[in-house]
PDB file of C-alpha atoms in Angstrom:
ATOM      1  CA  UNK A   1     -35.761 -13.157 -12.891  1.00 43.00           C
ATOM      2  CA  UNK A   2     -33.368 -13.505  -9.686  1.00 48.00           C
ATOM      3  CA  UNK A   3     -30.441 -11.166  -9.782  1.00 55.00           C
ATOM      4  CA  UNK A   4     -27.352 -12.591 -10.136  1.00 68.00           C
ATOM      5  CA  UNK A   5     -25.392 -14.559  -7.311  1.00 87.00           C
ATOM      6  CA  UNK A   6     -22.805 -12.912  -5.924  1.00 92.00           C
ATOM      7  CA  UNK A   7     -19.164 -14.915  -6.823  1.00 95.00           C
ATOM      8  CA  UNK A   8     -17.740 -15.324  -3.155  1.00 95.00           C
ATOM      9  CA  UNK A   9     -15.006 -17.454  -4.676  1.00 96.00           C
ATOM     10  CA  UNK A  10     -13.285 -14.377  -6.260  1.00 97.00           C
ATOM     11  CA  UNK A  11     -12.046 -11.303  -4.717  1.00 98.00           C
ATOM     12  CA  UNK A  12     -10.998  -7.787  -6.077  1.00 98.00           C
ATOM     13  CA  UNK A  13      -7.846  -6.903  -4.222  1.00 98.00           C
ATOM     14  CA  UNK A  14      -6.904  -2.850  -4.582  1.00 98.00           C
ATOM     15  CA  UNK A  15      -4.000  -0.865  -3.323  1.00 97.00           C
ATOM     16  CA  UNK A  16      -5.324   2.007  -2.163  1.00 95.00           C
ATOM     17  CA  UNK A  17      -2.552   5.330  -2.730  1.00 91.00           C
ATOM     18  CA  UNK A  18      -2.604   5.808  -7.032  1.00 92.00           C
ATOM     19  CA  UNK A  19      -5.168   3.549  -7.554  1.00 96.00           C
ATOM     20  CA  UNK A  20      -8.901   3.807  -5.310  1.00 97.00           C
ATOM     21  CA  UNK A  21      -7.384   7.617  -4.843  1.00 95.00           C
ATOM     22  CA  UNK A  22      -5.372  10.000  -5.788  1.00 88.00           C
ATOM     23  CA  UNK A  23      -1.705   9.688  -3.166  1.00 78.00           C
ATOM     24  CA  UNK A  24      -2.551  10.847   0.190  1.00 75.00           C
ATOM     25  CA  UNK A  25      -6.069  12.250  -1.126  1.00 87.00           C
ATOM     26  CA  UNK A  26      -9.618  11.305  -0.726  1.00 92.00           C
ATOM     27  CA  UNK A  27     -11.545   8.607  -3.038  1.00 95.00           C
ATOM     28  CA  UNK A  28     -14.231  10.343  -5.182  1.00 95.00           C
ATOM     29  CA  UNK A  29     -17.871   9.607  -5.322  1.00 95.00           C
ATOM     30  CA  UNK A  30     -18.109   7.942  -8.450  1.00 95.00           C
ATOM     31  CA  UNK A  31     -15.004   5.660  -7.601  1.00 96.00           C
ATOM     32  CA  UNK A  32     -17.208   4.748  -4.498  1.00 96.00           C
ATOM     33  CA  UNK A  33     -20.576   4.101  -6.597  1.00 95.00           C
ATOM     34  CA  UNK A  34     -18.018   1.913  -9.018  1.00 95.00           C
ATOM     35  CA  UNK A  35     -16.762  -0.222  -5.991  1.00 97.00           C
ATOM     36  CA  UNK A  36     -20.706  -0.474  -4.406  1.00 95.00           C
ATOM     37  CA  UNK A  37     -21.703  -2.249  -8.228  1.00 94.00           C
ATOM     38  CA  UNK A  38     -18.366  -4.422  -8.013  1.00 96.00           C
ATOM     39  CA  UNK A  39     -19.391  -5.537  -4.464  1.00 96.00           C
ATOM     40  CA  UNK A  40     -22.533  -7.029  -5.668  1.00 95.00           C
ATOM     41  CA  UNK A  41     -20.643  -9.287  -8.195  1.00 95.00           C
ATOM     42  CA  UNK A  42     -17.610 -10.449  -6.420  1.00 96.00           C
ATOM     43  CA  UNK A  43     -15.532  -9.540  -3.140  1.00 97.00           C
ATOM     44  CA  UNK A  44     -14.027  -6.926  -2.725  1.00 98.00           C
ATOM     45  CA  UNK A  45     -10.711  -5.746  -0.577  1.00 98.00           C
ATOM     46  CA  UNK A  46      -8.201  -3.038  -0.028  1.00 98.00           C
ATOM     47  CA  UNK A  47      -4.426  -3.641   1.261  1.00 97.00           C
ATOM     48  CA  UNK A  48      -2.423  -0.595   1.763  1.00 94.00           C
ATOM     49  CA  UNK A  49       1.074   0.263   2.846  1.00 89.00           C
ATOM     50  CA  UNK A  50      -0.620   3.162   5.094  1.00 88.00           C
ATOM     51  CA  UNK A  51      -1.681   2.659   8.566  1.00 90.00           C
ATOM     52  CA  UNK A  52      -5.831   2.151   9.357  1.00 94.00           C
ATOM     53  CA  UNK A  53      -6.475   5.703   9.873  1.00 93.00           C
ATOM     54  CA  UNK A  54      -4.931   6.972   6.730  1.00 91.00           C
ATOM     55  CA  UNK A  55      -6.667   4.265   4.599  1.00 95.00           C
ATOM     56  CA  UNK A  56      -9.763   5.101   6.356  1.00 95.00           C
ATOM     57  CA  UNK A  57      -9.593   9.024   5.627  1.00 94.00           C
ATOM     58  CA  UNK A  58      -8.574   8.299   2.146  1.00 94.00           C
ATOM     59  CA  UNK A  59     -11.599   5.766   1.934  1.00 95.00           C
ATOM     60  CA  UNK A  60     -14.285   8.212   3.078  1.00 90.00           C
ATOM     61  CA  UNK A  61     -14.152   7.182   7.514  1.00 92.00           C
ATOM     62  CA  UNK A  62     -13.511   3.880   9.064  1.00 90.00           C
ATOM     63  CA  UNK A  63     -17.477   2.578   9.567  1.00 91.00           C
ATOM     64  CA  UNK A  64     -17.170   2.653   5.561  1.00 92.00           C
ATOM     65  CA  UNK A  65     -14.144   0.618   5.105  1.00 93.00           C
ATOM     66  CA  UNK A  66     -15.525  -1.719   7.355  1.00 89.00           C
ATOM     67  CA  UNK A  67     -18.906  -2.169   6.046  1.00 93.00           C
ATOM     68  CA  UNK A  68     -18.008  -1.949   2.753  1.00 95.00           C
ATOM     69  CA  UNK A  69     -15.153  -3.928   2.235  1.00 97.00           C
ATOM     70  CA  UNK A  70     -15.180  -7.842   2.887  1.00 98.00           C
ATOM     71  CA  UNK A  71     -11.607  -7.331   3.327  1.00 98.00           C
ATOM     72  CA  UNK A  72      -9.148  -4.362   4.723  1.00 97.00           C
ATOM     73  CA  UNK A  73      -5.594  -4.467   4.851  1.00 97.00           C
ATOM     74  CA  UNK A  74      -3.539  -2.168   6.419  1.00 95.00           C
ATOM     75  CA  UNK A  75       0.100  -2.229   7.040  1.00 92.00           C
ATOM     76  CA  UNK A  76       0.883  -4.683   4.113  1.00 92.00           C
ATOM     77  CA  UNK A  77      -1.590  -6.745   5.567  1.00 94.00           C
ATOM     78  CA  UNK A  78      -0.193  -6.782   8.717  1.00 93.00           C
ATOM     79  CA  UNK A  79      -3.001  -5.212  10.425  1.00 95.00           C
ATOM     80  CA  UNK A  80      -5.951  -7.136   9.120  1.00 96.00           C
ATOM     81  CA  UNK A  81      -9.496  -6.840   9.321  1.00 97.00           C
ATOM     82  CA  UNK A  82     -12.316  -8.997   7.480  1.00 97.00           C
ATOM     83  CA  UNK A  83     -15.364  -7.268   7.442  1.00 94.00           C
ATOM     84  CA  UNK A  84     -15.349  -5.540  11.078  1.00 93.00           C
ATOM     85  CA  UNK A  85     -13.255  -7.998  12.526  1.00 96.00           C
ATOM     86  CA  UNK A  86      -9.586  -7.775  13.501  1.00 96.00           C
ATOM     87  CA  UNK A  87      -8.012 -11.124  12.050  1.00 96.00           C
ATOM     88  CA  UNK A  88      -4.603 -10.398  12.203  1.00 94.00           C
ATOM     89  CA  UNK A  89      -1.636  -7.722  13.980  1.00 93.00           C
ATOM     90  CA  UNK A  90       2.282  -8.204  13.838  1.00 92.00           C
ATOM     91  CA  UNK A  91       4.426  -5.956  15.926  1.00 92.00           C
ATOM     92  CA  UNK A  92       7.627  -4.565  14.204  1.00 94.00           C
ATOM     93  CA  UNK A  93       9.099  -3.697  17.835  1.00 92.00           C
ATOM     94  CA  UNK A  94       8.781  -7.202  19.137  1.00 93.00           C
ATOM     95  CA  UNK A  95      10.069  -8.706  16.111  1.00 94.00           C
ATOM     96  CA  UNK A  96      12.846  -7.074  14.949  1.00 94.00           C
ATOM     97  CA  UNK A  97      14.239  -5.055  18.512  1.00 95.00           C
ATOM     98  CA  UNK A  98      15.187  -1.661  19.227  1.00 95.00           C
ATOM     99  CA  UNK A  99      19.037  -2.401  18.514  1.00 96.00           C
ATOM    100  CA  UNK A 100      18.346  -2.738  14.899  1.00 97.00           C
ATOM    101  CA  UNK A 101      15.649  -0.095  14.500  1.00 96.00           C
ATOM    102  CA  UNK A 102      18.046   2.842  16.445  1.00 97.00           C
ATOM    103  CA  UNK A 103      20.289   1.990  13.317  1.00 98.00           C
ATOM    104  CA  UNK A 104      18.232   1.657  10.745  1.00 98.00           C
ATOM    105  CA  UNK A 105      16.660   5.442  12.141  1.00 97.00           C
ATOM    106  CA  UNK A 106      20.116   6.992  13.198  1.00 98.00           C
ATOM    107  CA  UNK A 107      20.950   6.420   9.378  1.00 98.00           C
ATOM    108  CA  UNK A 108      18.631   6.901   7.331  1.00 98.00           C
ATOM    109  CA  UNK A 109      18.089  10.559   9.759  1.00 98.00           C
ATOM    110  CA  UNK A 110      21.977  10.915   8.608  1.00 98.00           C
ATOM    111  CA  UNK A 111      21.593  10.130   5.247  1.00 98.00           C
ATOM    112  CA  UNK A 112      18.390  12.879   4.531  1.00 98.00           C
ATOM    113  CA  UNK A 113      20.304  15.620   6.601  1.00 98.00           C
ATOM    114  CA  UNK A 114      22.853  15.749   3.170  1.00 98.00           C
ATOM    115  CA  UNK A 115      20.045  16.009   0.842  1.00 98.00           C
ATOM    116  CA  UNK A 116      19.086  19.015  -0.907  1.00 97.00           C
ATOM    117  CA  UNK A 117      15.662  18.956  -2.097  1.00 98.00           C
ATOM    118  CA  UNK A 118      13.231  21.269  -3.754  1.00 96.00           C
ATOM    119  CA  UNK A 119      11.599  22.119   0.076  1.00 97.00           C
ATOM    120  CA  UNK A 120      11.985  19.711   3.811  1.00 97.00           C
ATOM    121  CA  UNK A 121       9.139  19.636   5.988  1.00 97.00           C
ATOM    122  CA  UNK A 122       8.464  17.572   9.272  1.00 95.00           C
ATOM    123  CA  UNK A 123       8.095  14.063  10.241  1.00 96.00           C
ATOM    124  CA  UNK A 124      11.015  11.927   8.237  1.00 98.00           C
ATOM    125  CA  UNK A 125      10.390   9.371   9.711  1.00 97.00           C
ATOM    126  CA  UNK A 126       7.228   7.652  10.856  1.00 95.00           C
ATOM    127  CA  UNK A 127       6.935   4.596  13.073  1.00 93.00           C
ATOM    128  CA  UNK A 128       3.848   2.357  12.358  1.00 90.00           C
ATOM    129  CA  UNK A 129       3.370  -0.687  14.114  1.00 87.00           C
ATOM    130  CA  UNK A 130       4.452  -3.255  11.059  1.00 89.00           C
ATOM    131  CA  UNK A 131       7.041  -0.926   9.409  1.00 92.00           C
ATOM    132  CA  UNK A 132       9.056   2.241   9.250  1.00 95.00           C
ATOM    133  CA  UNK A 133       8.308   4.620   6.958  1.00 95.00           C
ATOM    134  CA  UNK A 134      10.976   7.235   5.683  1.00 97.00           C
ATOM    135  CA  UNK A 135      10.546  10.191   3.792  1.00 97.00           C
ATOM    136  CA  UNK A 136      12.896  12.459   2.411  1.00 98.00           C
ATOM    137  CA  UNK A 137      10.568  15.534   1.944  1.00 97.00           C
ATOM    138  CA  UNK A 138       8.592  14.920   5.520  1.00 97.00           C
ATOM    139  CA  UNK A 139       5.266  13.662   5.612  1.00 94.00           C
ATOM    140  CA  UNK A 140       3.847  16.970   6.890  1.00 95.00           C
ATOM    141  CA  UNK A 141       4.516  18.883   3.380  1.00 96.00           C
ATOM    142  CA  UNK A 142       1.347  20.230   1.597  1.00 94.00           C
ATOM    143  CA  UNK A 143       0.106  18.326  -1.597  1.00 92.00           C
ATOM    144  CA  UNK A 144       1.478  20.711  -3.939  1.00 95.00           C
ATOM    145  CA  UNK A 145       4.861  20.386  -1.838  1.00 96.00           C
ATOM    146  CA  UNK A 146       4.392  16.531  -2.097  1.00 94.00           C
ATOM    147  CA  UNK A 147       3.523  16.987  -6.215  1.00 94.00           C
ATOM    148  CA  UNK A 148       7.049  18.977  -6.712  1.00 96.00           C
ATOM    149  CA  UNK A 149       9.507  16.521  -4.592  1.00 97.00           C
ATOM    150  CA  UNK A 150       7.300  13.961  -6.589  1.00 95.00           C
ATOM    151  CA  UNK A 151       8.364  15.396  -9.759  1.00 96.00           C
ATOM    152  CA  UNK A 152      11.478  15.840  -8.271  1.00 98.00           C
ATOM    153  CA  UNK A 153      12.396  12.392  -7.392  1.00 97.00           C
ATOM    154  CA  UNK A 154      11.487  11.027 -11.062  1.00 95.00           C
ATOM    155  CA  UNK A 155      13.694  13.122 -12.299  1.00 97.00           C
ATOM    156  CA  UNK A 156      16.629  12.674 -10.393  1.00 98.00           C
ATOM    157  CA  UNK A 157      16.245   8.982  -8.294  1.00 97.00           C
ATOM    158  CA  UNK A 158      15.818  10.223  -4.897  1.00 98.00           C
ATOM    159  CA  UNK A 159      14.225   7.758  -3.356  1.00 97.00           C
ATOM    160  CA  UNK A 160      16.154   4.820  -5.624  1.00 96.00           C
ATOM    161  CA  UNK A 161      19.230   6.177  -4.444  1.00 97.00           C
ATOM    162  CA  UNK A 162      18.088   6.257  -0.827  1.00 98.00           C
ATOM    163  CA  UNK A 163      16.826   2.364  -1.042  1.00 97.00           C
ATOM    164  CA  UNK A 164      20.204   0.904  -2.577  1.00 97.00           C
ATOM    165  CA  UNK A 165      21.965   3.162   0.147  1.00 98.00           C
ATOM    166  CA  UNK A 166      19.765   1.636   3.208  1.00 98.00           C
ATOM    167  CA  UNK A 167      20.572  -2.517   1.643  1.00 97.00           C
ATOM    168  CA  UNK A 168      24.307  -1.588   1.468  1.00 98.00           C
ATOM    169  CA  UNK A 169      24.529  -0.701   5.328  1.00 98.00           C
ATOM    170  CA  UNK A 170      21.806  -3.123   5.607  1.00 98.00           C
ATOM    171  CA  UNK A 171      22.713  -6.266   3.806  1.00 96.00           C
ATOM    172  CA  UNK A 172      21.894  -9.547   6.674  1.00 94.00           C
ATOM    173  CA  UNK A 173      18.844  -7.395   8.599  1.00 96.00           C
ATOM    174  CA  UNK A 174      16.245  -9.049   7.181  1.00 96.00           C
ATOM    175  CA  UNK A 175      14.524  -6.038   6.250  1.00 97.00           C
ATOM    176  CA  UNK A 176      13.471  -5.362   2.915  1.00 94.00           C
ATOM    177  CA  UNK A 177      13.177  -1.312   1.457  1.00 95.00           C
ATOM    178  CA  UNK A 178      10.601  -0.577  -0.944  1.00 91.00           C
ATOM    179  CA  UNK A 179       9.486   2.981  -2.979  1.00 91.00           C
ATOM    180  CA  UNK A 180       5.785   3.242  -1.675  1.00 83.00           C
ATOM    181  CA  UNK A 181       3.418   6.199  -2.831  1.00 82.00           C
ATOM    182  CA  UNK A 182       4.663   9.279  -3.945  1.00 89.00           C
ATOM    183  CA  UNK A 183       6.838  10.545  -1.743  1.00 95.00           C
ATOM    184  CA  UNK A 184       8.160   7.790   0.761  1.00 95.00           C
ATOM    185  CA  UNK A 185       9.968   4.274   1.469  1.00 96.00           C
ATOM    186  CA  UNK A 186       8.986   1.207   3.644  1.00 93.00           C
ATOM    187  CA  UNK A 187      10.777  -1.109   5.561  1.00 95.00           C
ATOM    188  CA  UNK A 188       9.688  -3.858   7.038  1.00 94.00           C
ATOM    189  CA  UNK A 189      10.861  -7.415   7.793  1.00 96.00           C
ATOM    190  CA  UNK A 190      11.118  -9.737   4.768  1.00 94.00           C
ATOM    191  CA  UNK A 191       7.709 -11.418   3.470  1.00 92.00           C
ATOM    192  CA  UNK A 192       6.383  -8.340   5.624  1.00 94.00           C
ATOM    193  CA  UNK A 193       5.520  -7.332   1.948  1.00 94.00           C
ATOM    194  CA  UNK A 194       1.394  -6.897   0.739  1.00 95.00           C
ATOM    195  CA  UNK A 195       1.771 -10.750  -0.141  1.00 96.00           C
ATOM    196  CA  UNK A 196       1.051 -11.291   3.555  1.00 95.00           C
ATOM    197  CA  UNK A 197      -2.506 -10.560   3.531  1.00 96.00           C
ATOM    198  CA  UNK A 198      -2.708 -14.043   1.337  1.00 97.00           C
ATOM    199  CA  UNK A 199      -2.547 -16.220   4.024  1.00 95.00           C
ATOM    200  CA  UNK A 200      -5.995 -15.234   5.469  1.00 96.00           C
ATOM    201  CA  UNK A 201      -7.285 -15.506   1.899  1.00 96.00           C
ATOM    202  CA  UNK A 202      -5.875 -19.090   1.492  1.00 93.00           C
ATOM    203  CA  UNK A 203      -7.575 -20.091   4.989  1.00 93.00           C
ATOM    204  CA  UNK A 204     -11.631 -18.422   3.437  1.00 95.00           C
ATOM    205  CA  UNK A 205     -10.590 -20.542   0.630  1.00 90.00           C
ATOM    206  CA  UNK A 206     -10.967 -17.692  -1.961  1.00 96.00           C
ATOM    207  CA  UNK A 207     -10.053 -19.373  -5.197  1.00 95.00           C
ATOM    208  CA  UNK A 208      -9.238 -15.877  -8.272  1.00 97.00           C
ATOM    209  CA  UNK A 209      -7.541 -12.626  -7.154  1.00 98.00           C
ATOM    210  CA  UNK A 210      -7.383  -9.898  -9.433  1.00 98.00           C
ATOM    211  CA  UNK A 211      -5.032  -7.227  -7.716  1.00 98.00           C
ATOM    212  CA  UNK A 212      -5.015  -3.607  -9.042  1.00 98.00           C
ATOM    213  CA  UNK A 213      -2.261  -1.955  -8.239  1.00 97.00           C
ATOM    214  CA  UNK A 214       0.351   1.511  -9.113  1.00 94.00           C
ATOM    215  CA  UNK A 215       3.671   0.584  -8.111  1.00 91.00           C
ATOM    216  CA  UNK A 216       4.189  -3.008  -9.489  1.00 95.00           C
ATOM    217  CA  UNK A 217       7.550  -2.621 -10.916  1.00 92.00           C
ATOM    218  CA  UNK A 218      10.591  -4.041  -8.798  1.00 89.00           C
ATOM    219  CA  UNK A 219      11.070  -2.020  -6.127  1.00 84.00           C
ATOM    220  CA  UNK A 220       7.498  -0.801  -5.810  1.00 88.00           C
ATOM    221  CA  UNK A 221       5.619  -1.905  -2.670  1.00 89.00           C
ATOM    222  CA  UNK A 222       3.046  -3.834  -4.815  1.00 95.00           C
ATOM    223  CA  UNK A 223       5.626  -5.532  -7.182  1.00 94.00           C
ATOM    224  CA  UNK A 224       5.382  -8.680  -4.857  1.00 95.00           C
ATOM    225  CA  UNK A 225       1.812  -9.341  -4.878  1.00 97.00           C
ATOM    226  CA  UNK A 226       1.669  -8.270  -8.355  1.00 98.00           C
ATOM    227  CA  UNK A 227       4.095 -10.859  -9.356  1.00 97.00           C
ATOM    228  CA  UNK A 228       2.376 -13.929  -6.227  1.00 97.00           C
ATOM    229  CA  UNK A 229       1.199 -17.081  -8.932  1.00 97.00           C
ATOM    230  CA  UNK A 230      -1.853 -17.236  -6.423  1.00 97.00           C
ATOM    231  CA  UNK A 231      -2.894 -13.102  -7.973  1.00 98.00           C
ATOM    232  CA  UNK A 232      -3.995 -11.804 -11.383  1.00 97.00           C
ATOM    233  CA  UNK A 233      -2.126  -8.720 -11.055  1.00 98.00           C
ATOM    234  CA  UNK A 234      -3.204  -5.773 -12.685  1.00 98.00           C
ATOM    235  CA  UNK A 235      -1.183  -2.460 -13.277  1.00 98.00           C
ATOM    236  CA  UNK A 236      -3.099   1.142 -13.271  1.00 97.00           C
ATOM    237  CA  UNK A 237      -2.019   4.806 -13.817  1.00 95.00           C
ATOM    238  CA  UNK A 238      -4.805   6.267 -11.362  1.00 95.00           C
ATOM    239  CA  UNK A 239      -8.313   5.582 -10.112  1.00 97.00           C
ATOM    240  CA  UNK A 240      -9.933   6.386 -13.234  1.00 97.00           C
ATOM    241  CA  UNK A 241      -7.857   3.676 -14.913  1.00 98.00           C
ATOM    242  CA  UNK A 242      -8.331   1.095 -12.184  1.00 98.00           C
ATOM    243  CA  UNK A 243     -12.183   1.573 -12.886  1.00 97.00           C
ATOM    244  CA  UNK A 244     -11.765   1.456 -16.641  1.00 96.00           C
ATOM    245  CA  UNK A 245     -10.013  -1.816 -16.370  1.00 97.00           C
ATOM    246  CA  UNK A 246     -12.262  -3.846 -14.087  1.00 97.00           C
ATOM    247  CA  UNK A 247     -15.277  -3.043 -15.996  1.00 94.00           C
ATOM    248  CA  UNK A 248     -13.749  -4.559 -18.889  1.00 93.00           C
ATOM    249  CA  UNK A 249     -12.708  -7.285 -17.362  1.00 92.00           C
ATOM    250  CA  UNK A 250     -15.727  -8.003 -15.361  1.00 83.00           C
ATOM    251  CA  UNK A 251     -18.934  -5.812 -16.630  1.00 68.00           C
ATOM    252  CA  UNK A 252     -17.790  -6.271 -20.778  1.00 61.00           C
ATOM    253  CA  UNK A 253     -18.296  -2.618 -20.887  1.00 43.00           C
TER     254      UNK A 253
END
């Protein structure tokens, strides 16, 4: 009996941080086995907030993501590949100008210098070429520094606090400020949000997306795609729950 023929009509669309891996951490072996099966079945695709490298150390090295994925986006989506070809770039520099982003970084620099937090490392703020990431604790803290300001911030609204601050001074920029992973925010232009990666998905006329994803309440950096009429969106806890609730949606286990 033939196998089965592989659905190219529906893709399964996964944030990466909280939901392939752990935040900031590597993807396990049995979460890669998991997504090998799936890829037989349907499509499969990541779209991160993260720039390519980080979603390719997370994901176990680029020629992986590549190969394994039919689709990876990185950026939002604004950095786009499909399969091992580049498809798409946008260029935060060229579209918003350096008048704008000297504020946006002169404040938000201002605004973490008055807060007192369990521990501050280094890099607050991180320039990618779609967005700005901020974060309060510095991106160069350990994981076990990243678990406590974590734990921190749910407990007292860091990061909440920090977003409603930044669309006060911010109001007509046209950016938009979103809680993404643990321990950071991104801004980026608005629609510069993970829904972006649709349009390239609309033009290989892929017809179901199921996207699994951590942070779909408002505010989270997946809340948009989550909530996009052309997605099936899907909320998860971690990795183990992401794979627990695609095989009973798709393998009836």
């Amino acid at each position: 009996m033939a196998a089965p023929q592989r659905d190219t009509s529906t893709l399964y669309l996964f944030d990466v941080d909280g939901t392939l891996t752990p935040s900031r951490n590597k993807v396990t072996a049995e979460v890669r086995e998991f997504l090998s099966q799936l890829k037989e079945k349907v499509l499969i695709g990541v779209v991160g907030g993260s720039d390519l490298v980080k979603i390719a150390e997370q994901m176990g090295g680029n020629d992986y993501l590549k190969n394994e994925f039919d689709y990876v986006f990185a950026e939002n989506g604004l950095v786009a590949f499909k399969g091992e070809v580049q498809i798409g770039q946008q260029n935060l520099k060229a579209f918003v100008g350096d008048e704008l982003l000297q504020k946006l970084i002169n404040f938000a620099l201002g605004y973490m210098s008055k807060l007192v937090l369990p521990c501050k490392r280094g890099t607050f703020i991180e320039f990618r070429s779609s967005m700005i990431n901020i974060c309060p604790v510095g991106r160069s803290c350990s994981q076990e520094e990243r678990n406590q300001f974590a734990q921190f911030d749910q407990e007292n609204n860091i990061r909440q606090a920090f977003v409603d601050a930044l669309r006060k001074e911010f109001p007509d920029s046209g950016l938009e400020f979103a809680i993404g992973g643990q321990i950071s925010i991104d801004v980026f232009p608005i629609g510069w949000d993970k829904r972006y990666c649709l349009q390239y998905l609309e033009k290989d006329g892929i017809k179901t997306i199921h996207f699994f994803g951590d942070k779909t309440g408002k505010g989270g950096n997946d809340h948009e795609l989550f909530e996009d009429p052309k997605t099936i969106g899907h909320t998860v806890k971690n990795p183990t729950d992401t794979v627990s609730q695609v095989k009973e949606l798709l393998f009836k286990v």
